[in-house]
Short mmCIF file of C-alpha atoms in Angstrom, two decimals:
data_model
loop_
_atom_site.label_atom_id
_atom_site.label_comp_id
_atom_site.label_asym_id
_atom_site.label_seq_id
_atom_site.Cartn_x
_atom_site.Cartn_y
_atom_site.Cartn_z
CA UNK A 1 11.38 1.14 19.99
CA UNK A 2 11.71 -0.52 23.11
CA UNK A 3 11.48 -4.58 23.51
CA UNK A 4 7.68 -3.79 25.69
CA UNK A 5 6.76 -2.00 22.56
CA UNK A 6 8.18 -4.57 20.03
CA UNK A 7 5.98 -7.15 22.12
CA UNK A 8 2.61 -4.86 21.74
CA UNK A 9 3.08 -4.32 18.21
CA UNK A 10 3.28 -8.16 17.26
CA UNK A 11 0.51 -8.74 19.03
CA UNK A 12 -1.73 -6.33 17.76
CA UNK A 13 -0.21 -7.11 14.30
CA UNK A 14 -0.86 -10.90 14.60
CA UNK A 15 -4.43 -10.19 16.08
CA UNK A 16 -5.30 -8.12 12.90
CA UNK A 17 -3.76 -10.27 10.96
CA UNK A 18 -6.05 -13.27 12.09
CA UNK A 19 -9.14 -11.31 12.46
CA UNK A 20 -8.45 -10.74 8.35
CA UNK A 21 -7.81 -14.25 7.50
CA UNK A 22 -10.96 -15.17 9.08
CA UNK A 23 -13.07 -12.20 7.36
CA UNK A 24 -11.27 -12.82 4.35
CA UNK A 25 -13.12 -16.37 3.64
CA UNK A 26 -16.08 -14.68 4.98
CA UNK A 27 -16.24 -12.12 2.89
CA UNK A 28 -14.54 -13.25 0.05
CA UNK A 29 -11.87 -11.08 -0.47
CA UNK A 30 -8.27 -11.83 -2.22
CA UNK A 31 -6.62 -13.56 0.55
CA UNK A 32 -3.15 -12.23 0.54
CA UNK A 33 -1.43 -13.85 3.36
CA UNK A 34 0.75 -16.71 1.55
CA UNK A 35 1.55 -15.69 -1.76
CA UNK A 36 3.94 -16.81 -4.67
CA UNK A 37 5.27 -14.60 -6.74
CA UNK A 38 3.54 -14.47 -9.95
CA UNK A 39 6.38 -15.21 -12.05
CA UNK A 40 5.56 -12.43 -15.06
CA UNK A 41 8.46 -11.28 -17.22
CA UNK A 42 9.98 -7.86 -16.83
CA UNK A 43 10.80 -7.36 -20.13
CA UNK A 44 6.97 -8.09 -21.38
CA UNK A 45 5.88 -6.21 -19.03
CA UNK A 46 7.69 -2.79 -20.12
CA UNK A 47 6.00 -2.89 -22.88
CA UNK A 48 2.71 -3.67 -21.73
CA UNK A 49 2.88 -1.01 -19.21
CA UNK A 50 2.80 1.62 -21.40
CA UNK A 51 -0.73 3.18 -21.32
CA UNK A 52 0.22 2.57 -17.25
CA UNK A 53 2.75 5.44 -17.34
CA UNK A 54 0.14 8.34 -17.82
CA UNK A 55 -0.52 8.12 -14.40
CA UNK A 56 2.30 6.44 -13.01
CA UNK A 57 5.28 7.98 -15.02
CA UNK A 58 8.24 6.12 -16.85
CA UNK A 59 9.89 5.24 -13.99
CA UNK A 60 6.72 4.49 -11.68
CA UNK A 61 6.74 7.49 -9.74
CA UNK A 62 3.23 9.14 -9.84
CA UNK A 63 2.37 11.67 -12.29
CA UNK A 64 0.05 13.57 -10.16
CA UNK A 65 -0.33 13.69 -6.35
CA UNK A 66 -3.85 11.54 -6.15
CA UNK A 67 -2.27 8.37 -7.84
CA UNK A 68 0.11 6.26 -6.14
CA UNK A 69 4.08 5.49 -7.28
CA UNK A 70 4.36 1.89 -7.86
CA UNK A 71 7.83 1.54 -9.02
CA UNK A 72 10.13 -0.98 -6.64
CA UNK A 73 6.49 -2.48 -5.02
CA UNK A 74 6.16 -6.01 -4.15
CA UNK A 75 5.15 -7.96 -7.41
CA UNK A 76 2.54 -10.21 -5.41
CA UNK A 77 1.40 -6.99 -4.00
CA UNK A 78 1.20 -5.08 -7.87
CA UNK A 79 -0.60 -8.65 -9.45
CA UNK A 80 -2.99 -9.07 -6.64
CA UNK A 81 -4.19 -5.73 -6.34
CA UNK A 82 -4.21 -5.60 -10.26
CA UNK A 83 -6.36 -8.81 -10.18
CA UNK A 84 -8.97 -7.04 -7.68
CA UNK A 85 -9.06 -3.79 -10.04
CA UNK A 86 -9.99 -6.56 -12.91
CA UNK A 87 -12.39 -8.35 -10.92
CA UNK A 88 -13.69 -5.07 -9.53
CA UNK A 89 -18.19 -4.23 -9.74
CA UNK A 90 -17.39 -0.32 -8.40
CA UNK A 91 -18.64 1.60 -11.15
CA UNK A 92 -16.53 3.78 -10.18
CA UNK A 93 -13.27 2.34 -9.80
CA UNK A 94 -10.93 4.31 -12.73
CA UNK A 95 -8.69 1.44 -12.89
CA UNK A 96 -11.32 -1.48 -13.12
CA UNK A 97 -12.12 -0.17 -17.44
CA UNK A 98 -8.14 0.20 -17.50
CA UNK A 99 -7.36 -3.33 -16.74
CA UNK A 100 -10.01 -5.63 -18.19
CA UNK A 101 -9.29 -5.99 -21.01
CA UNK A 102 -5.75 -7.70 -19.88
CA UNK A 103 -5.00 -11.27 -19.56
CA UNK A 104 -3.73 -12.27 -15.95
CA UNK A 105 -0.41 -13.22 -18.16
CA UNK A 106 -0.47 -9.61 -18.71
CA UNK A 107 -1.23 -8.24 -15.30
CA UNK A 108 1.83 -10.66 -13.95
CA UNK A 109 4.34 -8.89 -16.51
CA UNK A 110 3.38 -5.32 -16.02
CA UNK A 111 3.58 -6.47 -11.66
CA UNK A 112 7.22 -7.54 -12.32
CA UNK A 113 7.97 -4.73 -14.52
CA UNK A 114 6.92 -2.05 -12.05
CA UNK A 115 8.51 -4.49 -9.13
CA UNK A 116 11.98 -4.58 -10.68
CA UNK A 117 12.02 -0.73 -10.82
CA UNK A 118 14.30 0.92 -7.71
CA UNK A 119 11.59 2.37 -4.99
CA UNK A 120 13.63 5.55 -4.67
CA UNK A 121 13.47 6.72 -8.61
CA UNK A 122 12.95 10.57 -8.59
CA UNK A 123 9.77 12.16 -8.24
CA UNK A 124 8.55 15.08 -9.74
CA UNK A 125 6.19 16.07 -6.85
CA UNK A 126 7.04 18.41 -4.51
CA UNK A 127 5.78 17.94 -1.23
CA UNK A 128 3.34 21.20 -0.07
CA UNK A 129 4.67 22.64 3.41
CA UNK A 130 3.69 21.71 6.75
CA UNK A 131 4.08 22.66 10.54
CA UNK A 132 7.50 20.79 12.37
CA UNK A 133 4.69 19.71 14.68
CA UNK A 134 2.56 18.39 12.20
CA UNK A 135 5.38 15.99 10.72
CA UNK A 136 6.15 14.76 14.08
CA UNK A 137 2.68 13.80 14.84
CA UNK A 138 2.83 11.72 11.55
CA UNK A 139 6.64 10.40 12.42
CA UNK A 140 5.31 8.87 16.24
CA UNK A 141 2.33 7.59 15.09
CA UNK A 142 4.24 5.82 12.08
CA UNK A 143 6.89 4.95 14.64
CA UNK A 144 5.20 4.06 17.45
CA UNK A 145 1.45 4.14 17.27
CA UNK A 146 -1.16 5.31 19.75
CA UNK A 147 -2.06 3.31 22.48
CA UNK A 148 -4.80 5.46 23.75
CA UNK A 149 -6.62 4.46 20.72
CA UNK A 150 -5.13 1.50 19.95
CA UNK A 151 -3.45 2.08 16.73
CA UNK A 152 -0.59 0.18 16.06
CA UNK A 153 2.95 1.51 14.53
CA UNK A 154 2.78 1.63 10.68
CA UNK A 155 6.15 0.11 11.19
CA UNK A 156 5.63 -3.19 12.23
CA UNK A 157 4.11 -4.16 8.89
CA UNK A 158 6.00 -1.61 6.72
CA UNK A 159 9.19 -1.34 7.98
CA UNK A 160 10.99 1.84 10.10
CA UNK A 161 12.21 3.77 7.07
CA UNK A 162 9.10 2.54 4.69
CA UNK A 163 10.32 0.52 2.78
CA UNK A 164 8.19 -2.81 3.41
CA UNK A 165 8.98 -5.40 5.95
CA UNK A 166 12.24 -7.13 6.76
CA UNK A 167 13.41 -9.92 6.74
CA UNK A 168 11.20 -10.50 3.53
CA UNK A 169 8.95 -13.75 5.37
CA UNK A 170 6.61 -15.70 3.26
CA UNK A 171 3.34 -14.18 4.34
CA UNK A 172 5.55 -10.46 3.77
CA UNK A 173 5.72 -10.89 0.58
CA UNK A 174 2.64 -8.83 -0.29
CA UNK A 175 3.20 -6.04 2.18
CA UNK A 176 3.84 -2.73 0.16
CA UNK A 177 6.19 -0.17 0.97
CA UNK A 178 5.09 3.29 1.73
CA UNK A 179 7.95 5.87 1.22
CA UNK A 180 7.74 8.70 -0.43
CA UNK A 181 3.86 8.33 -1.97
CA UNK A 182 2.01 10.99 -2.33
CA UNK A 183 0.50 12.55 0.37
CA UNK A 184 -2.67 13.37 -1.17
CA UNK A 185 -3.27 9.39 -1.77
CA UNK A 186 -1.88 8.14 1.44
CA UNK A 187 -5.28 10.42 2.95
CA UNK A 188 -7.43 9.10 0.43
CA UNK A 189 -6.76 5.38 1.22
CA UNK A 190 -6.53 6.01 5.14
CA UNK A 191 -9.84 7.59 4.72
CA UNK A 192 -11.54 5.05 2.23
CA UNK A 193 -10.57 2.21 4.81
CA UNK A 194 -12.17 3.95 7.44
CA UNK A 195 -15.31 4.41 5.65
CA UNK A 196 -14.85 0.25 4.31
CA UNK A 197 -14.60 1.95 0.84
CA UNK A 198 -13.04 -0.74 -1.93
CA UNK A 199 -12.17 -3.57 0.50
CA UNK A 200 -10.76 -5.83 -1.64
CA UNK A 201 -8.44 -7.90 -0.21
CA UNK A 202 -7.22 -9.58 3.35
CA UNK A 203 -4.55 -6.53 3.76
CA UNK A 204 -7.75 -4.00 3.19
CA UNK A 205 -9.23 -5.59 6.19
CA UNK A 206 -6.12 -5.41 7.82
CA UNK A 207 -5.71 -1.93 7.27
CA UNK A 208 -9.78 -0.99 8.11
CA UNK A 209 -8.99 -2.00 11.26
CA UNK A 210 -5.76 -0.03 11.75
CA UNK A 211 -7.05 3.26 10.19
CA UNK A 212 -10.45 2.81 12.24
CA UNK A 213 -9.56 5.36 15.36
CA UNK A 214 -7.82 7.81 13.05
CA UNK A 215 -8.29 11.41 13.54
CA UNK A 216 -8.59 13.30 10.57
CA UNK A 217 -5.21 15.01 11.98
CA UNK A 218 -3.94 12.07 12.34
CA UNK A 219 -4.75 10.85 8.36
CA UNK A 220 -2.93 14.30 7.40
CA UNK A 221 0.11 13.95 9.72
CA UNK A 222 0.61 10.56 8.45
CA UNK A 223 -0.01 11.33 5.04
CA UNK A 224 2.48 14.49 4.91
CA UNK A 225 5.07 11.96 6.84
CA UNK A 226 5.45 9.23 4.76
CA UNK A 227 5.44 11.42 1.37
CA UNK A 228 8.74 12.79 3.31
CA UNK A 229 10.42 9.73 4.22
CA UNK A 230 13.39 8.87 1.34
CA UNK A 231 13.19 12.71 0.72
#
C-alpha cells in the first residue's frame, strides 16, 4: 500500500470511527472505543468454558463452519461482546440463553481464557474450493478496498495478515482479528451488518457502515479470503 492510500484509509477509518462514537450514545450501544482489559483469570475461565467448547472446540477453533473461532481474540473484544449476548432482547440470539445465567466475573474468565489461547491453533475445517479469481477479489478488497464504492481496506483496522491491529493502541484493544474464520460466518456477519441485524456495539456501527456497498460477490470473496489467510 502506497503512502496516498495509507492517507485515505485513516481517514475513512477515523470518519467511521467518529460517526460510531456519536451513534453509539445515541443509540445506546456498548461503546467499545477505550477499553480496559477486564482482568478475568485464565485458569477460571478453562473451566468455565466448558459447555463453550461444543461450538467452539477445545482449543477455540470452531466446531462447525457457521460459528466463529475465538481462540487468541482480544479479551476486551471476547467480554464485551459476551456482555451484549447477556444483555441481548433478540429472541433469537442462540447465545443470549447460553450466557445469562453467568456472572460478568464469569464472562471476564472465560474472555481471558479464550484470549490467552494462540490464534493459529489447528482447525478442523477445510475450506470448500474456489475460483483463483474469486480469492483475489477477496485479497484486494481486504488489502486495499474499493474506492468506487467507498469501502475501505479491511486492513487498516485488522491488520495486513489478519491478525488485529498493530501497534496494539488503546482504543485497538477491542479490534478482533479475522484469520482463518470460517467462511460461512464471515458472510453471515458481513450480511447481518448490512441489513443492521444485531447491532450491538460501537464496532457494529463501525462495521454497518463498511459492509454497506458490499456486493454479494464481494461478501463471498471476502469471506472465502480471510478463512484462507494463516492457511
Amino acid at each position: 500500500m502506497n503512502a496516498a492510500s495509507l492517507v485515505r484509509t485513516a481517514i475513512v477509518v477515523m470518519a467511521l470511527l467518529v460517526g460510531a462514537s456519536v451513534l453509539a450514545a445515541e443509540l445506546d450501544v456498548i461503546d467499545m472505543r477505550h477499553l480496559e482489559a477486564p482482568g478475568g483469570n485464565v485458569e477460571a475461565g478453562r473451566e468455565k468454558a466448558a459447555v463453550c467448547t461444543n461450538c467452539h472446540g477445545e482449543n477455540g477453533k470452531a466446531m462447525a463452519p457457521l460459528f466463529p473461532s475465538v481462540a487468541g481474540l482480544p479479551e476486551s473484544y471476547l467480554y464485551w461482546k459476551l456482555m451484549a449476548f447477556k444483555q441481548s432482547t433478540r429472541t433469537d440470539s442462540v447465545m443470549t440463553p447460553l450466557v445469562s445465567a453467568n456472572t460478568e466475573e464469569d464472562l471476564r474468565d472465560i474472555a481471558a481464557f479464550y484470549a490467552s489461547l494462540p490464534l493459529d491453533a489447528p482447525s478442523t475445517l477445510v475450506p470448500e474450493p474456489v475460483d483463483d479469481a474469486v480469492l483475489e477479489r477477496g485479497r484486494n478488497l481486504f488489502l486495499t478496498g474499493d474506492t468506487a464504492t467507498g469501502t475501505p481496506p479491511c486492513q487498516g483496522c485488522h491488520g495486513p495478515e489478519g491478525a488485529g491491529p498493530p501497534g496494539g493502541k488503546p482504543f485497538q484493544h477491542a479490534w478482533p482479528a479475522l484469520r482463518g474464520q470460517p467462511a460461512m460466518y464471515v458472510s453471515q456477519r458481513l450480511t447481518n451488518y448490512q441489513a443492521g441485524y444485531a447491532i450491538d456495539t460501537s464496532q457494529d456501527k463501525i462495521m454497518a457502515g463498511v459492509a454497506r456497498h458490499l456486493a454479494p460477490e464481494d461478501i463471498a470473496a471476502l469471506a472465502a479470503y480471510i478463512e484462507r489467510i494463516g492457511h
